[in-house]
Amino acid sequence: MIDNIINDFITLPRWYFTILVGLFTGLVGLCWYAIRNYFIASKQFRDTIYTELENIYPKITLYLTTDNINTKIRESIPKIVTAATKFNHFLPFCCQRSFSKTVERYCDTARKTDWHSQVADNFYPEMRKLGEINTRDKFKHAVDNLLKFAK
């Protein structure tokens, strides 16, 4: 059985073989092109997030007042959404819907983030409800989920 398949493949005319090799090479080239563009787009997306949330994410490295932190987070939303829209075109089809939902969750979290409550949690941790996640961790989790798509 296998001998018949091998013999049939060997006895194919040259132009069949040329077409098969050409199709395979084209497919490999197309995959390489898509993967290369994905990595370039993911680097640009990561760079946008890191520049927009500079000194806030992953840790606050520069002293900023709570109002400045709130303002910086809210002002980063449109730029990150724009970068996410550009990056969405380079994601595999199966990941695009979950990425869009993750971007929406980030926007909601960023809009609801109030760093004043984070300061209050630091000074009075016993006032926080049991099982409630603090503001810094919620925001960090939202940004981490965005960055999971940009490997």
Tab-separated table of C-alpha atoms in Angstrom:
chain	number	residue	atom	x	y	z
A	1	MET	CA	0.000	0.000	0.000
A	2	ILE	CA	2.647	2.511	1.062
A	3	ASP	CA	4.917	1.265	-1.726
A	4	ASN	CA	2.191	2.086	-4.239
A	5	ILE	CA	1.817	5.622	-2.859
A	6	ILE	CA	5.578	6.206	-2.929
A	7	ASN	CA	5.866	4.803	-6.461
A	8	ASP	CA	2.939	6.936	-7.636
A	9	PHE	CA	4.552	10.036	-6.127
A	10	ILE	CA	7.919	9.265	-7.711
A	11	THR	CA	6.389	8.660	-11.113
A	12	LEU	CA	4.499	11.977	-11.126
A	13	PRO	CA	5.440	14.303	-13.965
A	14	ARG	CA	7.887	17.060	-13.058
A	15	TRP	CA	5.336	19.842	-13.314
A	16	TYR	CA	3.183	18.257	-10.567
A	17	PHE	CA	6.182	18.131	-8.307
A	18	THR	CA	7.060	21.730	-9.129
A	19	ILE	CA	3.530	22.878	-8.303
A	20	LEU	CA	3.522	20.986	-4.993
A	21	VAL	CA	6.883	22.445	-3.942
A	22	GLY	CA	5.766	25.929	-5.014
A	23	LEU	CA	2.543	25.699	-2.992
A	24	PHE	CA	4.392	24.450	0.070
A	25	THR	CA	7.005	27.199	-0.224
A	26	GLY	CA	4.288	29.837	-0.629
A	27	LEU	CA	2.480	28.545	2.449
A	28	VAL	CA	5.660	28.619	4.544
A	29	GLY	CA	6.441	32.142	3.302
A	30	LEU	CA	2.949	33.349	4.162
A	31	CYS	CA	3.172	31.893	7.682
A	32	TRP	CA	6.591	33.469	8.206
A	33	TYR	CA	5.269	36.845	7.041
A	34	ALA	CA	2.265	36.682	9.404
A	35	ILE	CA	4.372	35.637	12.399
A	36	ARG	CA	6.948	38.355	11.715
A	37	ASN	CA	4.240	41.026	11.503
A	38	TYR	CA	2.654	39.741	14.729
A	39	PHE	CA	5.919	40.100	16.650
A	40	ILE	CA	6.556	43.590	15.265
A	41	ALA	CA	3.019	44.684	16.174
A	42	SER	CA	3.227	43.139	19.652
A	43	LYS	CA	6.468	45.018	20.345
A	44	GLN	CA	4.839	48.290	19.281
A	45	PHE	CA	1.799	47.536	21.453
A	46	ARG	CA	3.957	46.749	24.499
A	47	ASP	CA	6.021	49.892	23.945
A	48	THR	CA	2.849	52.001	23.777
A	49	ILE	CA	1.573	50.576	27.056
A	50	TYR	CA	4.901	51.059	28.808
A	51	THR	CA	5.291	54.654	27.600
A	52	GLU	CA	1.714	55.636	28.452
A	53	LEU	CA	1.898	54.101	31.924
A	54	GLU	CA	5.474	55.091	32.590
A	55	ASN	CA	6.260	55.415	36.315
A	56	ILE	CA	2.903	53.812	37.168
A	57	TYR	CA	3.140	50.285	35.798
A	58	PRO	CA	4.370	47.804	37.075
A	59	LYS	CA	5.346	49.865	40.123
A	60	ILE	CA	5.209	53.532	40.888
A	61	THR	CA	8.815	54.603	40.528
A	62	LEU	CA	8.343	58.360	40.702
A	63	TYR	CA	6.435	60.291	43.310
A	64	LEU	CA	3.181	61.474	41.795
A	65	THR	CA	0.188	62.878	43.609
A	66	THR	CA	-2.940	60.756	43.561
A	67	ASP	CA	-4.662	63.259	41.267
A	68	ASN	CA	-1.768	63.055	38.795
A	69	ILE	CA	-1.914	59.254	38.834
A	70	ASN	CA	-5.672	59.283	38.225
A	71	THR	CA	-5.273	61.807	35.409
A	72	LYS	CA	-2.420	59.903	33.768
A	73	ILE	CA	-4.367	56.636	33.834
A	74	ARG	CA	-7.481	58.228	32.348
A	75	GLU	CA	-5.498	60.049	29.659
A	76	SER	CA	-3.808	56.791	28.643
A	77	ILE	CA	-7.111	55.120	27.711
A	78	PRO	CA	-7.565	56.570	24.175
A	79	LYS	CA	-3.942	55.959	23.192
A	80	ILE	CA	-3.980	52.390	24.462
A	81	VAL	CA	-7.303	51.715	22.724
A	82	THR	CA	-5.846	53.062	19.471
A	83	ALA	CA	-2.770	50.851	19.839
A	84	ALA	CA	-5.002	47.878	20.676
A	85	THR	CA	-7.091	48.471	17.552
A	86	LYS	CA	-3.962	48.441	15.413
A	87	PHE	CA	-2.635	45.352	17.186
A	88	ASN	CA	-5.957	43.501	16.894
A	89	HIS	CA	-5.453	43.062	13.130
A	90	PHE	CA	-2.299	41.025	13.700
A	91	LEU	CA	-3.795	38.623	16.233
A	92	PRO	CA	-5.009	35.195	15.169
A	93	PHE	CA	-8.708	35.142	14.410
A	94	CYS	CA	-9.480	32.961	17.434
A	95	CYS	CA	-7.944	35.516	19.853
A	96	GLN	CA	-9.501	38.713	18.536
A	97	ARG	CA	-12.782	38.509	20.460
A	98	SER	CA	-11.140	37.796	23.817
A	99	PHE	CA	-8.632	40.584	23.159
A	100	SER	CA	-11.461	43.040	22.498
A	101	LYS	CA	-13.126	42.030	25.756
A	102	THR	CA	-9.828	42.450	27.594
A	103	VAL	CA	-9.418	45.957	26.178
A	104	GLU	CA	-12.959	46.820	27.318
A	105	ARG	CA	-12.196	45.492	30.810
A	106	TYR	CA	-9.014	47.570	30.896
A	107	CYS	CA	-10.965	50.702	29.930
A	108	ASP	CA	-13.571	50.052	32.616
A	109	THR	CA	-10.903	49.409	35.231
A	110	ALA	CA	-8.941	52.512	34.221
A	111	ARG	CA	-12.052	54.702	34.359
A	112	LYS	CA	-13.050	53.354	37.775
A	113	THR	CA	-9.543	53.528	39.218
A	114	ASP	CA	-9.363	55.963	42.090
A	115	TRP	CA	-5.918	56.136	43.635
A	116	HIS	CA	-7.329	57.900	46.693
A	117	SER	CA	-8.831	54.581	47.799
A	118	GLN	CA	-5.398	52.969	47.312
A	119	VAL	CA	-3.875	55.507	49.683
A	120	ALA	CA	-6.672	54.888	52.186
A	121	ASP	CA	-6.086	51.116	51.906
A	122	ASN	CA	-2.402	51.631	52.658
A	123	PHE	CA	-3.104	53.683	55.777
A	124	TYR	CA	-6.126	51.742	57.020
A	125	PRO	CA	-5.984	48.168	55.692
A	126	GLU	CA	-8.550	46.989	58.236
A	127	MET	CA	-11.175	49.248	56.615
A	128	ARG	CA	-11.084	47.254	53.397
A	129	LYS	CA	-13.816	44.677	52.966
A	130	LEU	CA	-12.839	41.056	53.341
A	131	GLY	CA	-11.769	39.546	50.015
A	132	GLU	CA	-11.716	42.885	48.205
A	133	ILE	CA	-8.739	43.499	45.929
A	134	ASN	CA	-7.013	46.848	46.284
A	135	THR	CA	-6.932	49.389	43.456
A	136	ARG	CA	-3.287	48.899	42.544
A	137	ASP	CA	-3.719	45.137	42.130
A	138	LYS	CA	-6.889	45.536	40.051
A	139	PHE	CA	-5.144	47.948	37.710
A	140	LYS	CA	-2.007	45.813	37.485
A	141	HIS	CA	-4.130	42.749	36.716
A	142	ALA	CA	-5.945	44.602	33.899
A	143	VAL	CA	-2.678	45.730	32.304
A	144	ASP	CA	-1.135	42.269	32.720
A	145	ASN	CA	-4.088	40.762	30.879
A	146	LEU	CA	-3.515	43.175	28.002
A	147	LEU	CA	0.159	42.321	27.834
A	148	LYS	CA	-0.538	38.570	27.747
A	149	PHE	CA	-1.610	38.952	24.121
A	150	ALA	CA	1.648	40.695	23.169
A	151	LYS	CA	4.171	37.951	23.767
